[in-house]
Structures are given as C-alpha cells and as structure tokens.
Coordinates of C-alpha atoms in Angstrom, one line a residue:
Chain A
X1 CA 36.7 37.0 13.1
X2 CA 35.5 40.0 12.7
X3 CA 33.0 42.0 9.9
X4 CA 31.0 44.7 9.5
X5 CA 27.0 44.4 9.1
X6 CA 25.1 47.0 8.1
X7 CA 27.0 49.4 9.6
X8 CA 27.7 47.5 13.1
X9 CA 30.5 45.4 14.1
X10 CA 30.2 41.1 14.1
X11 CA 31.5 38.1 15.1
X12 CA 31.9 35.0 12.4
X13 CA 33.4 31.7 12.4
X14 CA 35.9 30.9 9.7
X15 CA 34.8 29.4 7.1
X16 CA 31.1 30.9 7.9
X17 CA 29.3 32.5 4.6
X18 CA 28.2 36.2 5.0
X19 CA 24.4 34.4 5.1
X20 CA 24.8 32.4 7.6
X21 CA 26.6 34.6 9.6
X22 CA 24.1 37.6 9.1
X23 CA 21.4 35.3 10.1
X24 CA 23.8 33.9 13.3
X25 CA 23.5 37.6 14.0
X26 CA 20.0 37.8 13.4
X27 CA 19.4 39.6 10.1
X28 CA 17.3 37.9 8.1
X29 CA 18.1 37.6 4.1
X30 CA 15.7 35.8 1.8
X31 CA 16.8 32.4 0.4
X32 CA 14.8 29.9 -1.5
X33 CA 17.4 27.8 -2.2
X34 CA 19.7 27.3 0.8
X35 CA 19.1 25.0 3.1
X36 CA 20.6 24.3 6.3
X37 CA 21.5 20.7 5.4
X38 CA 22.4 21.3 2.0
X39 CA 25.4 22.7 0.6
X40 CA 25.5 25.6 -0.8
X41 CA 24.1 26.4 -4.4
X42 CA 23.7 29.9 -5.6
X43 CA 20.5 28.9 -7.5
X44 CA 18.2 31.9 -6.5
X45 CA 20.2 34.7 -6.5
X46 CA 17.8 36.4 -3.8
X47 CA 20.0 36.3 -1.0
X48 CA 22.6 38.6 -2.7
X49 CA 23.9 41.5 0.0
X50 CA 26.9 44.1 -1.0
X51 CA 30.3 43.8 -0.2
X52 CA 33.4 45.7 0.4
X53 CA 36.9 43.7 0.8
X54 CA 38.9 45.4 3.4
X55 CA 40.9 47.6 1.3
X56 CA 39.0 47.7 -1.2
X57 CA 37.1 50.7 -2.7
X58 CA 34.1 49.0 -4.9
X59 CA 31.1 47.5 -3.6
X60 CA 29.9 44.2 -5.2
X61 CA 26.8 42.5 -5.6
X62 CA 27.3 38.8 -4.4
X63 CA 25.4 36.0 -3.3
X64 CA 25.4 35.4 0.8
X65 CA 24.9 31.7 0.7
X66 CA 28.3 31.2 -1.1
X67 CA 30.4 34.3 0.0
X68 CA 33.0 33.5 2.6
X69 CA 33.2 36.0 5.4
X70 CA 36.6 37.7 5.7
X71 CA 38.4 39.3 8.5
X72 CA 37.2 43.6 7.7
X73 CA 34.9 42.2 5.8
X74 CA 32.1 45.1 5.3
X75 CA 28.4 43.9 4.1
X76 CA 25.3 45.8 3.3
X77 CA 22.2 43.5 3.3
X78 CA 19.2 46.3 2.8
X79 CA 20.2 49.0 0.8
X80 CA 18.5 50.3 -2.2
X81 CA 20.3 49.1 -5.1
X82 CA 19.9 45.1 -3.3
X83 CA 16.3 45.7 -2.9
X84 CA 15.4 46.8 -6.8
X85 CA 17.6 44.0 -8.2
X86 CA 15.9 41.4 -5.6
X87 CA 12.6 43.0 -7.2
X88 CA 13.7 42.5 -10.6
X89 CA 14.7 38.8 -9.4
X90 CA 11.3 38.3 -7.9
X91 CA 9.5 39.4 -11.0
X92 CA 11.1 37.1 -12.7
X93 CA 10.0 34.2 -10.2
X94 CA 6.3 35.4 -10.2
X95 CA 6.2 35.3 -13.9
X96 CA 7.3 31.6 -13.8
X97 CA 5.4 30.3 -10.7
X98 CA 2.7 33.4 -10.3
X99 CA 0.7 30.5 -8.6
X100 CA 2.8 29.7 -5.6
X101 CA 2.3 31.1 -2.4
X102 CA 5.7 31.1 -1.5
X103 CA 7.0 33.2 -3.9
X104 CA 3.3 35.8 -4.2
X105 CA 4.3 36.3 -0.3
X106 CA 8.5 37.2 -1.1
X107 CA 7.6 39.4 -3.7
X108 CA 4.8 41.3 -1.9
X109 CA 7.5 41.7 0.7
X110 CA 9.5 43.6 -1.8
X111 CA 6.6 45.4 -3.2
X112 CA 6.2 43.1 -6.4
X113 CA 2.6 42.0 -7.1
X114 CA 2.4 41.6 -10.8
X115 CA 5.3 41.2 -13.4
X116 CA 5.7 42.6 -17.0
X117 CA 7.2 39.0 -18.3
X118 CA 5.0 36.2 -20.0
X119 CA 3.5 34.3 -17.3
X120 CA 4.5 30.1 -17.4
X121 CA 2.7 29.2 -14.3
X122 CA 5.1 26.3 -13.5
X123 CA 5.9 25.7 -9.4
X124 CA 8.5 25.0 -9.7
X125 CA 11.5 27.9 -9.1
X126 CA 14.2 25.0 -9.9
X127 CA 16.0 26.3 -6.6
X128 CA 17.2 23.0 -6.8
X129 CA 16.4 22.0 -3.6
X130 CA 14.7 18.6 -4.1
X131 CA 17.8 17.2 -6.3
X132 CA 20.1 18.0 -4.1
X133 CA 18.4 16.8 -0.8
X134 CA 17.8 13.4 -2.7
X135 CA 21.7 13.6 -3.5
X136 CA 23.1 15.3 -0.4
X137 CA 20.6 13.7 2.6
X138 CA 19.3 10.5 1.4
X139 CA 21.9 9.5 -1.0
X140 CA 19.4 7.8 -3.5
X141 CA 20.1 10.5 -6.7
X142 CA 16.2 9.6 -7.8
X143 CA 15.6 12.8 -9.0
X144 CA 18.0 15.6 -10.9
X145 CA 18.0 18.2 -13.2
X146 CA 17.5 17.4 -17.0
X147 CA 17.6 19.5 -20.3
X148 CA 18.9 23.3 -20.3
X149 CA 17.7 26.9 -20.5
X150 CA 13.7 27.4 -20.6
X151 CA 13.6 23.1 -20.9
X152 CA 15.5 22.8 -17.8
X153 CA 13.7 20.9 -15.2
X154 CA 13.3 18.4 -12.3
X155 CA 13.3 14.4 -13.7
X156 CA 14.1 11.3 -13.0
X157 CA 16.2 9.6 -15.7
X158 CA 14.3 8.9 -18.6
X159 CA 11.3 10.6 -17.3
X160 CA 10.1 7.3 -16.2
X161 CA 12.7 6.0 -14.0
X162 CA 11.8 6.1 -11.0
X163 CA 13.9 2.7 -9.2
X164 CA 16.0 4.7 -7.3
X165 CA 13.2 6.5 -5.3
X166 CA 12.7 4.9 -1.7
X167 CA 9.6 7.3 -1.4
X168 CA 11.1 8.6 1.4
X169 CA 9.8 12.1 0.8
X170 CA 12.4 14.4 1.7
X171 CA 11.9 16.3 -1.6
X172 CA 8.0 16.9 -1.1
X173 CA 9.8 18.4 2.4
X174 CA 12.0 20.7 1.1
X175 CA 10.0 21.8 -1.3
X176 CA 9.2 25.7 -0.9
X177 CA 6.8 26.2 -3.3
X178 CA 5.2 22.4 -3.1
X179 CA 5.6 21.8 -6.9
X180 CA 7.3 18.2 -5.9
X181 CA 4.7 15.9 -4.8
X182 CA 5.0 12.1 -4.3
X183 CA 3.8 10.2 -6.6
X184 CA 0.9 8.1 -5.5
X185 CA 1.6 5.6 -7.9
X186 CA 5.2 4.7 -6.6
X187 CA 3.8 4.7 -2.7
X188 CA 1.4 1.7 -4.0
X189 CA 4.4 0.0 -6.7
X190 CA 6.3 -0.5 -3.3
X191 CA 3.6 -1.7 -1.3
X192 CA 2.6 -4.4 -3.9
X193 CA 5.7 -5.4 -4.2
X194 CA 4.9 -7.4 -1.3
X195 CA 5.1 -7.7 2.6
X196 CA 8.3 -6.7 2.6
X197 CA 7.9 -2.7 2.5
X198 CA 10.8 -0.1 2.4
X199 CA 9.8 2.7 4.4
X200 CA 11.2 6.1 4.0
X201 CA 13.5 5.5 7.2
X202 CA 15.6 2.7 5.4
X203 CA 18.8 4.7 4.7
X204 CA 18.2 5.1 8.5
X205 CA 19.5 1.6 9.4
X206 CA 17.2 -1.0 7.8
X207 CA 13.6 -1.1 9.3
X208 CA 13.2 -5.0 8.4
X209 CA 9.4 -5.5 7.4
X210 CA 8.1 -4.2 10.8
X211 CA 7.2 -0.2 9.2
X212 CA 4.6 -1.8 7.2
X213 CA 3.2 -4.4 8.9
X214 CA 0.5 -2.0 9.8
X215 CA -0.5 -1.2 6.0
X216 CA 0.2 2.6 6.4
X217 CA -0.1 4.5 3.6
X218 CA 3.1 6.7 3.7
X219 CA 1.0 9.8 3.8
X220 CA -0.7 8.8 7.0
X221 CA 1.9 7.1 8.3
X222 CA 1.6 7.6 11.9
X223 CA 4.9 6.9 12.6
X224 CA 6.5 8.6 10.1
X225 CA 4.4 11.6 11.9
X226 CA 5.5 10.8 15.3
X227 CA 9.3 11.0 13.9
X228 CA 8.4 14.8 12.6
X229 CA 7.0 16.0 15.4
X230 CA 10.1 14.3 18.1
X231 CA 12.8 16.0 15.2
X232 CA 10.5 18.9 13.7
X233 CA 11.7 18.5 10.5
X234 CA 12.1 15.5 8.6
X235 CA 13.9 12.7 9.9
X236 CA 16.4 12.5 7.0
X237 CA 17.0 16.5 7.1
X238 CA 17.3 16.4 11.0
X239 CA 20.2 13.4 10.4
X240 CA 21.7 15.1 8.1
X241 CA 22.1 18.1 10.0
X242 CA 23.1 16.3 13.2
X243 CA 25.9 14.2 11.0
X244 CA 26.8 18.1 9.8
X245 CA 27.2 19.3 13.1
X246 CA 29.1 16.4 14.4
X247 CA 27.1 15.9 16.7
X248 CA 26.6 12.2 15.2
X249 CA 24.0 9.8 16.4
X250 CA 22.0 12.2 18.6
X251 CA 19.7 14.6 17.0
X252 CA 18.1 11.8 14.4
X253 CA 14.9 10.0 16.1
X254 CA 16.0 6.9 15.7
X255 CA 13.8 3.4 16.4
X256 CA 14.4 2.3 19.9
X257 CA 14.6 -1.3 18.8
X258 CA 17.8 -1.2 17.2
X259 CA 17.8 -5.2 16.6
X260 CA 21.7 -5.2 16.7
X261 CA 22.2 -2.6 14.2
X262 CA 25.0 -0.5 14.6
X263 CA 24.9 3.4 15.8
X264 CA 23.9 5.9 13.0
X265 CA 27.0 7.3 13.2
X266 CA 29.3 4.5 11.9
X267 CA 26.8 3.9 9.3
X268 CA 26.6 6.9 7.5
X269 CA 29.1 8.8 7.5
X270 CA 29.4 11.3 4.7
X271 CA 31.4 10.5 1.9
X272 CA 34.5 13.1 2.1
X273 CA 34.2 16.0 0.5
X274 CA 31.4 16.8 -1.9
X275 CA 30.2 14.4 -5.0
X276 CA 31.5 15.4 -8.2
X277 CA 30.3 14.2 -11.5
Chain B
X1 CA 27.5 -0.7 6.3
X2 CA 28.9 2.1 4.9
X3 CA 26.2 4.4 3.1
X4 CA 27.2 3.3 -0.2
X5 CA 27.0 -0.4 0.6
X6 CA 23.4 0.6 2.3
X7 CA 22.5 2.0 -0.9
X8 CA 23.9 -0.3 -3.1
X9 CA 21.9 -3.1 -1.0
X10 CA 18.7 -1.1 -1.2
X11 CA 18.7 -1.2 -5.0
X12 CA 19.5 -4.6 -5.6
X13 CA 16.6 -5.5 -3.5
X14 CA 14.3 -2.8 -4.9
X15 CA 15.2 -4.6 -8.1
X16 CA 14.7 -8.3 -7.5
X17 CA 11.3 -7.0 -5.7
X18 CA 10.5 -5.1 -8.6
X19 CA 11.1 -8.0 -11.1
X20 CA 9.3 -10.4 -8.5
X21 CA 6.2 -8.1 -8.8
X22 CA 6.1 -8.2 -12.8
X23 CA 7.7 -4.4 -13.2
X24 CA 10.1 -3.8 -15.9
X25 CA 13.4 -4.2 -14.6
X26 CA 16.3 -2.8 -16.8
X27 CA 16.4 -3.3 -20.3
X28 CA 18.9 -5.8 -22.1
X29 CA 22.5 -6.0 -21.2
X30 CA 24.8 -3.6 -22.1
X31 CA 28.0 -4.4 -24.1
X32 CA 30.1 -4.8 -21.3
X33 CA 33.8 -5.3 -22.9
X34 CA 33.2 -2.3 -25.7
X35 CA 32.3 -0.2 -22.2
X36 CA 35.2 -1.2 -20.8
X37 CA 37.6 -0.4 -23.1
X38 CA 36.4 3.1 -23.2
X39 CA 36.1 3.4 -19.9
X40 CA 40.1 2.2 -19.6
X41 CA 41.1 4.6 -22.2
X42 CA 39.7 7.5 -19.7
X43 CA 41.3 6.4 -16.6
X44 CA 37.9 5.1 -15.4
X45 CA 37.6 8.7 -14.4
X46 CA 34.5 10.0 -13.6
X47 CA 35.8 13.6 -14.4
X48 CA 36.0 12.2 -17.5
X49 CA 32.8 11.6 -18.2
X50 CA 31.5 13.6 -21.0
X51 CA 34.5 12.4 -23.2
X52 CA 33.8 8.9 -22.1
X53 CA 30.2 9.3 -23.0
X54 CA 31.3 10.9 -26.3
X55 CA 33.0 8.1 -27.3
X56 CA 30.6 5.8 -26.7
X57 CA 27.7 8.1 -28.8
X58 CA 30.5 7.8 -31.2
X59 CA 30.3 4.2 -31.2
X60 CA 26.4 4.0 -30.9
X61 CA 25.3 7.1 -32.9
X62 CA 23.6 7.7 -29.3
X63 CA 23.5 7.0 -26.1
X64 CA 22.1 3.7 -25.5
X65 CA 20.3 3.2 -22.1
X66 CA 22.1 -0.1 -21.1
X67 CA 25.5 0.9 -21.6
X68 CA 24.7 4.3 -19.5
X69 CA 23.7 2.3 -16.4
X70 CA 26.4 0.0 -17.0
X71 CA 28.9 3.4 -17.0
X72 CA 26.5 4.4 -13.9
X73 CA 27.5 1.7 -11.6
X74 CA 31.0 1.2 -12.9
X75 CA 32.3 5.0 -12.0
X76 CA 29.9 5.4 -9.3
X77 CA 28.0 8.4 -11.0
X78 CA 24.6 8.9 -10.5
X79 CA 22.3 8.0 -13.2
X80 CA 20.7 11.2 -12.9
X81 CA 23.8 13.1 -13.4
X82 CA 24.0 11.1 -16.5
X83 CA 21.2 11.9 -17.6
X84 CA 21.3 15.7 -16.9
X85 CA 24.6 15.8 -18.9
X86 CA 23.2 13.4 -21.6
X87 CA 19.9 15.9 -21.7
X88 CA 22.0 19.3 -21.2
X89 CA 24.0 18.8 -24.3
X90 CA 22.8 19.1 -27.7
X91 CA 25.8 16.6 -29.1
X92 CA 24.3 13.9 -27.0
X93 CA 21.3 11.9 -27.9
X94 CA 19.3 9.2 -26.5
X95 CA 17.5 8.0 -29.1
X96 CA 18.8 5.3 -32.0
X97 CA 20.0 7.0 -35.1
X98 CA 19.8 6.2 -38.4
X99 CA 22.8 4.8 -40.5
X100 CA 23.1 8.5 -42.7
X101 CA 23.4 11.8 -40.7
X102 CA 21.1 14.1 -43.3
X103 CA 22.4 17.7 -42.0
X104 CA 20.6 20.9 -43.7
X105 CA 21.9 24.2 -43.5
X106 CA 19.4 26.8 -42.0
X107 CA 22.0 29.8 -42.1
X108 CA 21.2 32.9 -43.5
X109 CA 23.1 32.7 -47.6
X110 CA 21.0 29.1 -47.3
X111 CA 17.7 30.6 -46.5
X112 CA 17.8 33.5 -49.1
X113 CA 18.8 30.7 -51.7
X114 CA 15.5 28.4 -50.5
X115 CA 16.8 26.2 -47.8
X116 CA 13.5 26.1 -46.6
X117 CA 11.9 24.8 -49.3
X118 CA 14.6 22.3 -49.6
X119 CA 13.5 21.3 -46.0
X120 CA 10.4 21.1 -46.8
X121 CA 11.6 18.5 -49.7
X122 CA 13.6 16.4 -47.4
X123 CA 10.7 16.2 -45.3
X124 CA 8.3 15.1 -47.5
X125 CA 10.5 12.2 -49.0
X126 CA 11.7 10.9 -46.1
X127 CA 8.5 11.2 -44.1
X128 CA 10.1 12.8 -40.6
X129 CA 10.6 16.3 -39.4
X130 CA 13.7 18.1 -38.7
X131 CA 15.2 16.6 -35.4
X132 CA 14.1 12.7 -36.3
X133 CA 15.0 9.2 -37.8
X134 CA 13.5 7.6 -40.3
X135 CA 11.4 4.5 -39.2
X136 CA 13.8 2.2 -40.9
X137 CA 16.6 4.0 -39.4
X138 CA 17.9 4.6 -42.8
X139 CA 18.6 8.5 -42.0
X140 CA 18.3 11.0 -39.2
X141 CA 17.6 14.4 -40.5
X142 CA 18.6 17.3 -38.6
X143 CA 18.4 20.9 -39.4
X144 CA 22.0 22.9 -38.4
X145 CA 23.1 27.1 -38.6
X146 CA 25.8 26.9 -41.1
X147 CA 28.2 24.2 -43.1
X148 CA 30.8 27.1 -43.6
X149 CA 30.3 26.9 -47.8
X150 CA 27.7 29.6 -48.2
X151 CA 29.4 29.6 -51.8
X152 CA 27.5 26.5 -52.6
X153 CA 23.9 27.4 -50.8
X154 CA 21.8 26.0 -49.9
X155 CA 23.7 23.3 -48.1
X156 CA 23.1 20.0 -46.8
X157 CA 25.8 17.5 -45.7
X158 CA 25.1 13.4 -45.7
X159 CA 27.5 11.8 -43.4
X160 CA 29.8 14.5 -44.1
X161 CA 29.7 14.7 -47.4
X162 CA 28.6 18.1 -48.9
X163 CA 25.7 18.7 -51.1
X164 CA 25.3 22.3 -52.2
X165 CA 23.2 24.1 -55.4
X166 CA 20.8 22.3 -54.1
X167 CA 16.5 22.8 -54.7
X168 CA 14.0 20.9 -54.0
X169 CA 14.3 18.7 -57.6
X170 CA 18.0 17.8 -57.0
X171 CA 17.9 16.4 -53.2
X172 CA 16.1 13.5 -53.6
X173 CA 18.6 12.0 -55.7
X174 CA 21.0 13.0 -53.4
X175 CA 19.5 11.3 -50.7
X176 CA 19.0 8.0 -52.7
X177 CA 22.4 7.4 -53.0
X178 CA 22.8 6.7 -48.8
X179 CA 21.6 3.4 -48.5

C-alpha cells in the first residue's frame, strides 16, 4: 500500500497506523503513550500529523498512533500548524509534571521551557501506560485509572488494594516519566509471606520457589538483570511483543530448566480480540 | 494453563499466602443469591455492567465492596475497571448511606433566596458536611444544582420528598420527621 509522507512516496502494510508506518519509514513522531506492545490509546495527543484522504480536499489534525493508513493516503508530520498545537499540548504537560525529565526534554524540543498554566507538579502524564501494560502484558489488572477530570489518576482498587500485584514491575518499566515506582512495602509483604516467593517471571510459566531461594530483593535481583540485559527490555514487554509478532516462544528469555512446563506459546496465548469492560 | 487459569491460580495462592501471613484477606461475603439475580436479569453481560452495578447501588444505597468482587470474578471484569467506573461516576458510591437521602438545592433562584444559609443549618444539626452520612447512618446529606421548583426556593428534597420556603428555622423540623 501506498502513501504519501511529507511530500515522498511510501510503502505500508494494511492495517499499519500512519505512526508506525512513518517511523517503519524512519520519521520520527513524539509519543508518550504508545507503546510497541500495547495497543493503541490516543492518550497524549502528541503524536498528531495532518492528513488528507485521497480525494479529499481538507487537511485534518489526527492522532498517528490510531489512524489507519489508507491506499493515497497523504500525511504531513512537521508542518507549522502540528508543531504550535504539539507546543500548546506540551505546555499543558509541563504545567502538570514541570518536574519530569521526560517531558522538560519534549517540550524544549519544541521550544517550550516554561508554561502560562498553574503548575501541579504531579509525574504523572496519565499516558496510561502503566494500566494498560498491567492489563495488556501481564494480565494481573493491579493498577487502573480511578476518579475523572483533574481527580483522574493511577490506583489500585480502593487505594489500598494491592492483591493483584505480582510485583512484577512492568509498570515502573514503562513508565516515561518514572512517576510509578514499586512499592517497597509490597516487595517485603511477598517475601514474608514465606519461602515460597512469586517472582515477577510467574505469568512466565511458574518459577516454583527456586527465584527466591537466594533472598533477592527484586530490585537487585540479579537474575531478573540478567533477563534485561539477554531481552533489552523487560521480560514481560519482550513476551508480549514476541507473542504480537507471532513469532511465539522465541524472543522471551525464558529459564532453561523448564521442569516439564509446557512452551510459552501454548500457555499464553492472548485472549482474542481486545478486553472490554 | 491457559493465561486465565495462570492467573486465576496465582491469586488464589497470593490469597491463602496472604491469609497464612496474618494480612487482611477480603472482607465478609457478599450476598451471593441477591448478586445473582441481578446479574441474570442482565444476561450476565459484562457490557452490562454499569446497569448491573446500578441496580445493585439501588439495592445497597452504594456499592458495597464484597458484592463488587463477587460481580468481579463472576463476569470476568477486572476489579480495577470496576473500580474506575464505580470512581468515574458521580451516581455511584462506595461508601454506606444513610436510611434518608437529604438533597439541597444549590441552584441559582435557591441561592438568592438563602440556600446557603440553609446549608449551613443542615449542617450544623446533623453534624456532617455536604457530600457525607450521618454517624448513625440516619441521613446522607448532599448538596445538588437544581430540584426543578425554583417556585418554592430554596429547595431541599428528603427521599424525594420536596421541601421548599424553606430557612434556616423551618428545616430542622423537616428533617426530624425522617427517622
């Protein structure tokens, strides 16, 4: 399929979004809440890019991450108009987290180094990120969003709740701005609830008892390092991706000693289709 | 095991460990059959969900804790997606209510005829602010935009009953009536 990037002619998949496909083709587009092993969310707004529909006379503002490319599909990622509203959008972020280093580095990349609106200093951007990699990758639904408009934010149900968490830290991971941080206090519940430790690689096949015989503490877990370093991301985010590609069972470090657990890949498979509440 | 048998397995061990170790485990049962029957009544949908939780604030007043985690594992919904719908809401609650439902008008006819010193009334005799329940969870007082009888301001309504002309004198008789 063919579509029209700033100005020059491009190849897409079907089905491809005009982000991924502009980054396939090397143009980068800022995004702070897409992720390749997530679906798509539309959180940020910061990856939007203009569009023209073959036939069509208007340009549009949309957001990359969830537009579909289209056969004639025309897209402008840079032009003037995209770069004041992105502005305008990043002011907006450096009012609530003018703290973070993520977002002080995107806006000075767009010029923006202070903001007109009351400052909150909160971390977090709410790109979402974290609730949906607990939802999407691990499968444990821990964390989500609760409350609405300026009370929106990141929770576990009831505030307090935390039973669902298997502290497998995919959240601190994904993170962009590192307002998510374990909990301390939940790494050492699970350890004194006895011998028997759940390690953040149980949704990967159960590790029975042998992750913590060593007394780790999660954060210097040295094989939960090893595991980064073979995958380069985390182990749960390079699983997901590898189930996403189809290229299932390869691609997630797994522990050689599989103990006569079954593959990866007959074990977790994604449930069809995408949850709905 | 599929992933939702893994997960499934993983909490039911999290949660004998947890109880093992002294931690709070869930509170109290919920009332399973009452659950049920609402949940039947929707299809056992979980694109039903905010009618199914409606009916059951409507049963409860709120949303009781139990009976959510009980809906939970029944439709397969995450309990925090029942809680962000619970939280998004502003018909939902998840706190107990009291037996009477004490709304006060706030609109505009209500304010220029003294609404808020009727609030500040209601207050005072029942010892909470707008938005709580009385400690003997006689009445829940709330504070609302408008009854639709600006005729009769200011307005309050107790369980649906309307209460209008009202000042500061009149509404603590009012309010002794709801026992």
């Amino acid at each position: 399929m063919k579509f029209t990037l700033n100005g020059g002619t491009r190849q897409a998949r079907d089905g491809q979004t005009v982000l991924d496909a502009a980054r396939a083709a090397g143009v980068d587009i800022p995004a702070a809440c897409a992720h390749e092993a997530l679906e798509p969310y539309g959180a940020c707004r910061l990856c939007i890019v203009e569009v023209r529909e073959r036939g069509k006379k208007r340009w549009r503002v949309v957001t990359s991450c969830l537009y579909p490319v289209a056969e004639g599909l025309e897209v402008r990622c840079d032009t003037r108009k995209i770069r004041k509203l992105r502005a305008f959008l990043l002011e907006l972020l450096l009012a609530r987290s003018p703290n973070a280093p993520y977002v002080k580095e995107l806006a000075a990349r767009y010029g923006v180094s202070k903001t007109r609106f009351s400052r909150l200093d909160d971390d977090c951007i709410l790109c979402g990120l974290c609730v949906r990699a607990c939802a999407e990758v691990v499968g444990a639904n821990a964390i989500g969003f609760s409350r609405r408009g300026i009370g929106r934010k990141v929770d576990s149900p009831y505030g307090i709740d935390h039973s669902k968490c298997i502290a497998c830290g995919v959240c601190t991971f994904v993170c962009p701005t590192g307002a998510v941080q374990m909990e301390y206090a939940r790494v050492m519940e699970l350890r004194a609830q006895g011998g028997e430790h759940l390690c953040r690689y149980t949704l990967m096949g159960f590790l029975p008892d042998a992750v913590c015989s060593l007394n780790y503490e999660c954060a210097r877990c040295e094989i939960d390092q090893k595991y980064r370093a073979e995958a380069g991301t985390h182990p749960l985010v390079a699983r997901a991706l590898a189930l996403k590609s189809g290229v299932t069972g390869k691609g997630a470090p797994r522990k050689k000693a599989s103990r006569g657990r079954k593959p990866a890949a007959s074990r977790a498979k994604r449930s069809s289709g995408r949850r709905r509440g | 095991m599929g992933r939702i048998e893994t997960i499934r397995a993983i909490e039911t061990s999290l949660e004998s460990r947890r109880a093992a170790a002294g931690f709070a485990t869930t509170p109290a049962a919920p009332d399973a059959p009452a659950v049920e029957t609402i949940l039947d009544r929707h299809g056992r949908a979980s694109a039903q969900i905010i009618a199914i939780l409606q009916d059951l604030q409507e049963q409860h007043r709120y949303l009781p804790e139990p009976e959510l985690r009980y809906i939970s594992r029944q439709l397969d919904v995450p309990m925090t997606r029942l809680y962000a719908i619970a939280t998004f809401y502003k018909a939902f609650r998840l706190e107990p209510r009291g037996r009477h439902e004490v709304c006060l008008c706030m609109g505009t006819a209500c304010h220029v005829r003294g609404g808020e010193r009727v609030k500040d009334a209601i207050e005072r005799s029942l010892g909470v602010a707008a938005g709580e329940t009385t400690a003997d969870m006689r009445f829940s007082f709330e504070t609302v935009r408008c009854l639709g009888c600006c005729g009769q301001a200011p307005v309050m309504t107790v369980d649906g009953k309307i209460y209008g002309k009202l000042d500061h004198l009149t509404v603590g008789a009012a309010l002794e009536s709801h026992t």
